[in-house]
Short mmCIF file of C-alpha atoms in Angstrom, two decimals:
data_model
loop_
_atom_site.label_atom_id
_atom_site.label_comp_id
_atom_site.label_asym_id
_atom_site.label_seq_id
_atom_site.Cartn_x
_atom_site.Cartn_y
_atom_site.Cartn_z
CA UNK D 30 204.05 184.48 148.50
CA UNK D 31 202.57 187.87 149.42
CA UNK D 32 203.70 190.71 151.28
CA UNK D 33 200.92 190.04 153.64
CA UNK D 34 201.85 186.38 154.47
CA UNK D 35 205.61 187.62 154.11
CA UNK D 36 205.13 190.32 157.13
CA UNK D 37 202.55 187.91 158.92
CA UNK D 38 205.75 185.26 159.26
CA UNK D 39 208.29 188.05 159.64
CA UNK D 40 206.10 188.57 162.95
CA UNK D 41 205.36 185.45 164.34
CA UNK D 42 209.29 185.00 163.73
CA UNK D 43 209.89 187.68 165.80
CA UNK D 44 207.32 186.91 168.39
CA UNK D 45 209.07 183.44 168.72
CA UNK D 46 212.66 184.83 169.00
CA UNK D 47 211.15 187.41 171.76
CA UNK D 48 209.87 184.39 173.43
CA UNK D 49 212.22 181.78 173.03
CA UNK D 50 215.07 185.26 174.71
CA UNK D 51 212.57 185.57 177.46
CA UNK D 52 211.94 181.98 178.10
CA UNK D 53 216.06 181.82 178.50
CA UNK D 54 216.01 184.24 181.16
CA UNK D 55 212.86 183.94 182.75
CA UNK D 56 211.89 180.14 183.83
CA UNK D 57 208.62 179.72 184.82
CA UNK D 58 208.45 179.78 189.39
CA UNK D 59 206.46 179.47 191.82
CA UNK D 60 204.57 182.67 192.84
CA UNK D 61 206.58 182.39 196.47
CA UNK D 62 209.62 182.44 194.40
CA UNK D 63 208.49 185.16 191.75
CA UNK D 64 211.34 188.57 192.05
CA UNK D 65 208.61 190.62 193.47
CA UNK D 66 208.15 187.64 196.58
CA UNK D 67 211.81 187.39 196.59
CA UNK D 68 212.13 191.34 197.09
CA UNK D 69 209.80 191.33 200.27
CA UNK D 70 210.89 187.99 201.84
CA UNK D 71 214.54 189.51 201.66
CA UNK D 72 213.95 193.25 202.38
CA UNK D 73 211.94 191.98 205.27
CA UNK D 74 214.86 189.77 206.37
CA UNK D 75 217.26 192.29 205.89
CA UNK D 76 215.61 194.59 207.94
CA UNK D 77 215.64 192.81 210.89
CA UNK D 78 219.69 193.57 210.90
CA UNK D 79 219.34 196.54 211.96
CA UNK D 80 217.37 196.56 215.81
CA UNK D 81 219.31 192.74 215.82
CA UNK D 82 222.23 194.92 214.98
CA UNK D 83 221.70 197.39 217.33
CA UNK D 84 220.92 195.26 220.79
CA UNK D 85 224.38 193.56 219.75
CA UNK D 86 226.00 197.02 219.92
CA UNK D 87 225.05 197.61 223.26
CA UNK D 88 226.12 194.37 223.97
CA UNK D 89 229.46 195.39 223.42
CA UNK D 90 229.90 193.39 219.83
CA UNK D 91 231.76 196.17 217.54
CA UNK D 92 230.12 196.76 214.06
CA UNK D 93 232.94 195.26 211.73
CA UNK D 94 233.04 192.36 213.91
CA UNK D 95 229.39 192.20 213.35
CA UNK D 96 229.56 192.25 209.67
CA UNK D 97 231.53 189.31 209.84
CA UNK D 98 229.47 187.60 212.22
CA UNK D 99 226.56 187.97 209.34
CA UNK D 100 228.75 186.77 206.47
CA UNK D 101 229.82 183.74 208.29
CA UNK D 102 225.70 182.97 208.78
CA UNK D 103 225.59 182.63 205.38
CA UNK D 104 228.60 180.16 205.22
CA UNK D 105 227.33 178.14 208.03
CA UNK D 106 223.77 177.92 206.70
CA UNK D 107 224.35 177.06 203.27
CA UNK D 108 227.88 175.00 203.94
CA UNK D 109 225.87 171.55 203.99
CA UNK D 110 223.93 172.00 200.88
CA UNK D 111 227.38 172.76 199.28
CA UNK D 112 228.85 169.79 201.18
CA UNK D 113 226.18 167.59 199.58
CA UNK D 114 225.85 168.90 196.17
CA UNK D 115 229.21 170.22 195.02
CA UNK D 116 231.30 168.32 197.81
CA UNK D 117 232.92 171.47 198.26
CA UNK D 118 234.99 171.93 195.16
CA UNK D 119 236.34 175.34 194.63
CA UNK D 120 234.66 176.97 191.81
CA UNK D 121 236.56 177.88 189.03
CA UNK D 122 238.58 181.22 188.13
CA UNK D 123 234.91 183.24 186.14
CA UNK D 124 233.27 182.17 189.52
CA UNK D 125 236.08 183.14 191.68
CA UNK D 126 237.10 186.83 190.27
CA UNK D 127 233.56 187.14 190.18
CA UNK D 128 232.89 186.39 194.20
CA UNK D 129 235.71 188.19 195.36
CA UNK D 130 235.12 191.60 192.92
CA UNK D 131 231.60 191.35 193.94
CA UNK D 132 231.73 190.80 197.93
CA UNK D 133 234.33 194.22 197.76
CA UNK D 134 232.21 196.42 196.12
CA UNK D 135 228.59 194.93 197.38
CA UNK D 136 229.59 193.56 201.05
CA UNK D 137 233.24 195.10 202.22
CA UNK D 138 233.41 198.70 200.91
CA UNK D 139 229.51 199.65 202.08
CA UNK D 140 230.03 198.45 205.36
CA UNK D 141 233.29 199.91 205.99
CA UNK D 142 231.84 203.37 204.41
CA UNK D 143 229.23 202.92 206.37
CA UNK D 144 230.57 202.56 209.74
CA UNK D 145 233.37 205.58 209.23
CA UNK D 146 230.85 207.61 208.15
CA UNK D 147 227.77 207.35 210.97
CA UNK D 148 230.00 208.80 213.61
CA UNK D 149 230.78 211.56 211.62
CA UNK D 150 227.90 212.40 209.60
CA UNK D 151 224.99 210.66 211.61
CA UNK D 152 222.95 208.19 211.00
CA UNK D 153 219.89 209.86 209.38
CA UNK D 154 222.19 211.40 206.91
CA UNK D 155 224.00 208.06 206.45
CA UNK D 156 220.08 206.92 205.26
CA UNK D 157 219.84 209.18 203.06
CA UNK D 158 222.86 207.92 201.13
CA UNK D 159 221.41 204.46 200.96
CA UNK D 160 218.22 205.89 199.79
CA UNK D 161 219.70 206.83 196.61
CA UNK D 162 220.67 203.42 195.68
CA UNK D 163 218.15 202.68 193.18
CA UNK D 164 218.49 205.96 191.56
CA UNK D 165 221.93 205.07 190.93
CA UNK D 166 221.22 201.63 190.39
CA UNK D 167 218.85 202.95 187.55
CA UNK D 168 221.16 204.98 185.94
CA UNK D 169 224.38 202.72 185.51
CA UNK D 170 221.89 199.89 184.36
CA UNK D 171 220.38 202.36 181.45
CA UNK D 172 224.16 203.22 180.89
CA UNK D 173 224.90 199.20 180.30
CA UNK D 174 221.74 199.15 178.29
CA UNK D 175 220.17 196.91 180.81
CA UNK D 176 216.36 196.01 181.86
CA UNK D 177 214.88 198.94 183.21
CA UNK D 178 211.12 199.42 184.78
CA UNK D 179 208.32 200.89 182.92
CA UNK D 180 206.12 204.17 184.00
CA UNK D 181 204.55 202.60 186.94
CA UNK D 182 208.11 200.57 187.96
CA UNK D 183 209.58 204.38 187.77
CA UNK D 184 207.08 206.03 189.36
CA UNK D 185 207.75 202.93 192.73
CA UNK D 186 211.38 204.38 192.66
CA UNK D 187 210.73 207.58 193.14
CA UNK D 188 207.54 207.36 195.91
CA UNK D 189 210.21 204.75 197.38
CA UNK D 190 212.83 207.37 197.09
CA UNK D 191 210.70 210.46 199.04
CA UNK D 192 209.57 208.26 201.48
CA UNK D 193 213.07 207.01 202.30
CA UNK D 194 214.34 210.48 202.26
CA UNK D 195 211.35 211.13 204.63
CA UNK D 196 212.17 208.42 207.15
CA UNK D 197 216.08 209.31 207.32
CA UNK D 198 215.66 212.99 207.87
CA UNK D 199 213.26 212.68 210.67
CA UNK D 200 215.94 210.07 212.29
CA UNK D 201 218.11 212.94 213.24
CA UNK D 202 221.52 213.98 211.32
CA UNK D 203 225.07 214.69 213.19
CA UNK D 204 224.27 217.60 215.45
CA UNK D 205 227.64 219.45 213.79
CA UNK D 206 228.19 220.38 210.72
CA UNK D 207 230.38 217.31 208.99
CA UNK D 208 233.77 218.71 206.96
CA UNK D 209 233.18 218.17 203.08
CA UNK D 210 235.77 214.59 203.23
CA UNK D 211 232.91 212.88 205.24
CA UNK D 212 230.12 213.81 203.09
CA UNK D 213 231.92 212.76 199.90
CA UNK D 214 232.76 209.67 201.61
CA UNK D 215 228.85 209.44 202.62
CA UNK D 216 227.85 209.78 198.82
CA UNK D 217 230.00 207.55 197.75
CA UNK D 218 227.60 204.90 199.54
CA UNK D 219 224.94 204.40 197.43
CA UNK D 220 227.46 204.79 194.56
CA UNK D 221 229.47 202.11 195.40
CA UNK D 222 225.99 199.86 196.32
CA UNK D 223 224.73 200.43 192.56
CA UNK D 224 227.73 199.21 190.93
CA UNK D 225 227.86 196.65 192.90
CA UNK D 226 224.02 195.65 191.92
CA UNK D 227 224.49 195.90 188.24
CA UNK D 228 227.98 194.22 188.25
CA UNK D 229 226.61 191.12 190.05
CA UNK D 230 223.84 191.04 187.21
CA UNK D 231 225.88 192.14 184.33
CA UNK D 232 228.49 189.61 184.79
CA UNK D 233 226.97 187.06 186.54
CA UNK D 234 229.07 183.64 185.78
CA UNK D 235 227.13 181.63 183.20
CA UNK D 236 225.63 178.50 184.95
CA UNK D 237 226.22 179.63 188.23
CA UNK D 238 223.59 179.20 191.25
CA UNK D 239 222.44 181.94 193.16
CA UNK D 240 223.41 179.31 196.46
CA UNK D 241 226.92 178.92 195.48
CA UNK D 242 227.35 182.56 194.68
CA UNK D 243 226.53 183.36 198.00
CA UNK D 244 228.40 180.64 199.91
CA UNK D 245 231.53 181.94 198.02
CA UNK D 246 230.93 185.61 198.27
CA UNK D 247 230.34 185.86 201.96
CA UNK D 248 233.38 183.42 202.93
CA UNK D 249 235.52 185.71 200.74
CA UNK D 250 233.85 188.93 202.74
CA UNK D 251 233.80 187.06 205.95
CA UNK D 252 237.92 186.81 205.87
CA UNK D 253 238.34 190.18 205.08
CA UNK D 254 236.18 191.60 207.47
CA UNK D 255 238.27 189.75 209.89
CA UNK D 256 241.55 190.76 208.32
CA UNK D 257 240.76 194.20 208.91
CA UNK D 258 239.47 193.44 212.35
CA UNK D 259 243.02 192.02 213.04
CA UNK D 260 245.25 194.51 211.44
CA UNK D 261 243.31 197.55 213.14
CA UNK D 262 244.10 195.92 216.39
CA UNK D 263 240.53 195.43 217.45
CA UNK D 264 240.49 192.81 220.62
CA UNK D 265 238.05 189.94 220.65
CA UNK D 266 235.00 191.46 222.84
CA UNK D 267 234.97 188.29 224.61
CA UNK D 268 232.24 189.26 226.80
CA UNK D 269 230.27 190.63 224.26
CA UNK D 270 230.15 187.58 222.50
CA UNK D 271 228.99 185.72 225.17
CA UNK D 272 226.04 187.87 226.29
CA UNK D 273 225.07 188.33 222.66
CA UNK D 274 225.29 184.45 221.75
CA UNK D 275 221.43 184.40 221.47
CA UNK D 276 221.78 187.28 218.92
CA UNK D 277 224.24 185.79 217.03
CA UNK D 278 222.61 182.56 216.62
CA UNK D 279 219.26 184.58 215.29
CA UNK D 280 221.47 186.90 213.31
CA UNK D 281 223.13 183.91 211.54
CA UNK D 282 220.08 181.76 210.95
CA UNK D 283 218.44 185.21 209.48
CA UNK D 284 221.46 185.57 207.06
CA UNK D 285 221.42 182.19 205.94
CA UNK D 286 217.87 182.44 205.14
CA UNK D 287 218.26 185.92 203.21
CA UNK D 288 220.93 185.27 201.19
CA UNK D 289 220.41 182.78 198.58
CA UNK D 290 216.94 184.72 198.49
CA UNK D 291 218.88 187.91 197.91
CA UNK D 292 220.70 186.32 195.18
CA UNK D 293 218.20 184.88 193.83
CA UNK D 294 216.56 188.20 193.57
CA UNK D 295 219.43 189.25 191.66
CA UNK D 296 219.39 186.92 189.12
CA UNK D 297 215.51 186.97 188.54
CA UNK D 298 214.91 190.32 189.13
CA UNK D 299 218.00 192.62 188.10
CA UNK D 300 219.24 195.10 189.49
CA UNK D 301 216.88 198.16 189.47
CA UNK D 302 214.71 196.00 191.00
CA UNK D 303 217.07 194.78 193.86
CA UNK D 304 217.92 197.74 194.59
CA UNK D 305 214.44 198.43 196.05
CA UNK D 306 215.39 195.95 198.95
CA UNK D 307 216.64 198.84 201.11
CA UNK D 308 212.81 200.39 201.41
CA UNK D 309 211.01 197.16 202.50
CA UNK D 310 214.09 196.94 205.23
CA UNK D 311 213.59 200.39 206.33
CA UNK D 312 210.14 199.53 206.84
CA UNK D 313 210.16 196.36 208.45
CA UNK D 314 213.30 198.12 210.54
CA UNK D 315 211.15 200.59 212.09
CA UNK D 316 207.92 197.97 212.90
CA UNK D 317 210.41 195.74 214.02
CA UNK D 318 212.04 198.04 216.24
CA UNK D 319 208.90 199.67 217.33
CA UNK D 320 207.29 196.58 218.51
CA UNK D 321 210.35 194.63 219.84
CA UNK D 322 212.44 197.11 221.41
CA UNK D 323 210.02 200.22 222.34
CA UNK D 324 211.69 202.51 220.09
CA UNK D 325 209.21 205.92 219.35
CA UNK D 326 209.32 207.48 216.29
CA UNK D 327 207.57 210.82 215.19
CA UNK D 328 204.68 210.34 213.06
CA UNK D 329 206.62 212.36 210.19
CA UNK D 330 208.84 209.07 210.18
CA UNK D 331 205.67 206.84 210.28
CA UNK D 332 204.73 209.09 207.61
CA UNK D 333 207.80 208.49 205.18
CA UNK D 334 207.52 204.63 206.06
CA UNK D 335 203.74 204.67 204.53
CA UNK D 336 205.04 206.71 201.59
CA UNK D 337 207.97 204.07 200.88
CA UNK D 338 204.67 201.53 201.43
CA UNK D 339 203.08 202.43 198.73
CA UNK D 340 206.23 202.69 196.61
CA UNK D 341 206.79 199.15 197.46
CA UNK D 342 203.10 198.39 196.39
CA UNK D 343 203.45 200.21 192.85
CA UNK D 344 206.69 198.48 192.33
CA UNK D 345 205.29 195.14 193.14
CA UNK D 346 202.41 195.88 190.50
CA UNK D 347 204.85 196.89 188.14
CA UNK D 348 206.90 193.69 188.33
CA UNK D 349 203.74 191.55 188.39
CA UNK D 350 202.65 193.22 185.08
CA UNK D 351 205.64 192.57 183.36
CA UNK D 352 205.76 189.34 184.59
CA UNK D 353 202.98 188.92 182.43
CA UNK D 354 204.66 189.93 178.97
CA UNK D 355 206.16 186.14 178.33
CA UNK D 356 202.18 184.62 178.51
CA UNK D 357 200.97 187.46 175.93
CA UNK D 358 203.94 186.78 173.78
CA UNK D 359 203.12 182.75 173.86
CA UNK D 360 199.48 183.49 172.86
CA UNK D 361 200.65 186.36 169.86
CA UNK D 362 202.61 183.90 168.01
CA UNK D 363 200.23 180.79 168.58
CA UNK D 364 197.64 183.01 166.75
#
């Protein structure tokens, strides 16, 4: 045998393994269901939280309360497909530890960071926290020697990153100075939000379903949100509720829907690439809010939102691209 045949099969060999590794992780979908879909079909449903969010504030629904209320959409949406599939059998322990470790660092801690911190720190600078999620994201997922994005999928980040920025700042900041406590605890946002995207991806529980991972995640988040609800003494805004019962209904039907896309996202995409969500929600956040509940916004903002729009586009291209990689790979080692 020659060297030349010898190297020629030493690379189709290789070619095969790098397909047969992608083909593992990567099974072929429906362009509706492709990770860069499933990032704007969630980001846009996520962003609808917040002017949803907001009218149930006024309403008199408090913010924790709320977080529940969105947690136990998800359980309510997806508890019949569980019914019918799995006949609700609790999952084992690898699925378990993994729900409850997962819902505390991805669902609990952000939200309770979150609302400590607005009142304190605002909530423009409270944005700019979560707009350093992906760079975070990015950075523990190189550390773990996970998938990262090429040139282009870098260059989405950071356009996604400015605009963000953009779009907090001009939302106003606390009008005092905030003591150096809050601000650490604001940083520690988008912090906590990265781990929480690369540890649902790293260990993700072999031959789990994105469906079941969310059922289980958000009951687990949905009882603590309500534990801390009861041990902080909060009374049932029975009123609240009952004016807002239109919202709620929406807000739960929205979370059901976004969900098992979200997680789905997760699993197909990874987690540099989920962690992109928050820019399509800003987005649709401010359209949503500017169209449905006559909120202005200067056109600086307006301007950031277009700059996070065409992050969004080049990170889209970028996914699409290497979406591409397992067809060239088929045809290299046919040849």
């Amino acid at each position: 045998m020659t060297n030349s045949t010898r190297q020629t099969l030493a690379t189709n060999q290789a070619l095969n393994e790098a397909l047969r590794r992608t083909e593992s992780t990567t099974a072929p979908t429906h362009w509706l269901f492709a990770p860069h879909s499933l990032l704007l079909a969630s980001g846009a449903l996520l962003g609808m939280r917040t002017p949803i969010g907001k009218l149930a504030h006024d309403a008199g629904v408090s913010a924790l309360l709320w977080a529940a209320i969105i947690s136990l959409g998800v359980v309510i949406m997806l508890l019949p497909t569980q019914l019918t599939k799995r006949g609700l059998r609790l999952p084992d322990t690898s699925v378990v530890r993994y729900t409850m470790i997962s819902s505390l660092i991805s669902f609990v801690l952000p939200n309770v960071l979150l609302f400590t911190v607005i009142p304190r720190v605002g909530a423009g600078y409270a944005g700019l926290m979560f707009a350093l999620s992906p760079v975070f994201t990015l950075l523990f997922a190189s550390l773990f020697g996970m998938k990262t994005p090429g040139r282009l999928g870098m260059a989405g980040i950071a356009i996604g990153v400015v605009g963000a920025l953009l779009v907090s700042l001009t939302r106003g900041t606390h009008p005092q100075g905030p003591e150096l406590a809050w601000l650490l605890a604001a940083a520690a946002i988008p912090v906590v939000l990265a781990i929480g995207n690369v540890y649902r991806s790293r260990w993700w529980p072999e031959g789990a379903l994105p469906n079941s991972l969310a059922f289980w995640g958000h009951l687990f988040a949905a009882g603590v949100f309500l534990v801390i609800i009861a041990a902080t003494g909060q009374e049932l805004p029975v009123a609240g509720i009952a004016s807002a019962k239109t919202l709620i209904v929406i807000q739960m039907v929205i979370s059901g829907l976004n969900f098992p896309l979200f997680y789905r996202l997760q699993r197909d995409g990874g987690p540099v690439l989920l962690s992109q969500i928050g820019y399509v929600s800003a987005a649709v956040s401010l359209i949503v809010a500017t169209v449905f509940l006559g909120e202005r916004y200067a056109l600086s903002t307006w301007l950031g939102a277009g700059i996070i729009g065409v992050g969004i586009i080049a990170t889209v291209m970028a996914q699409r691209l290497e979406s591409q990689v397992p067809v060239q790979l088929k045809e290299g080692a046919m040849k």
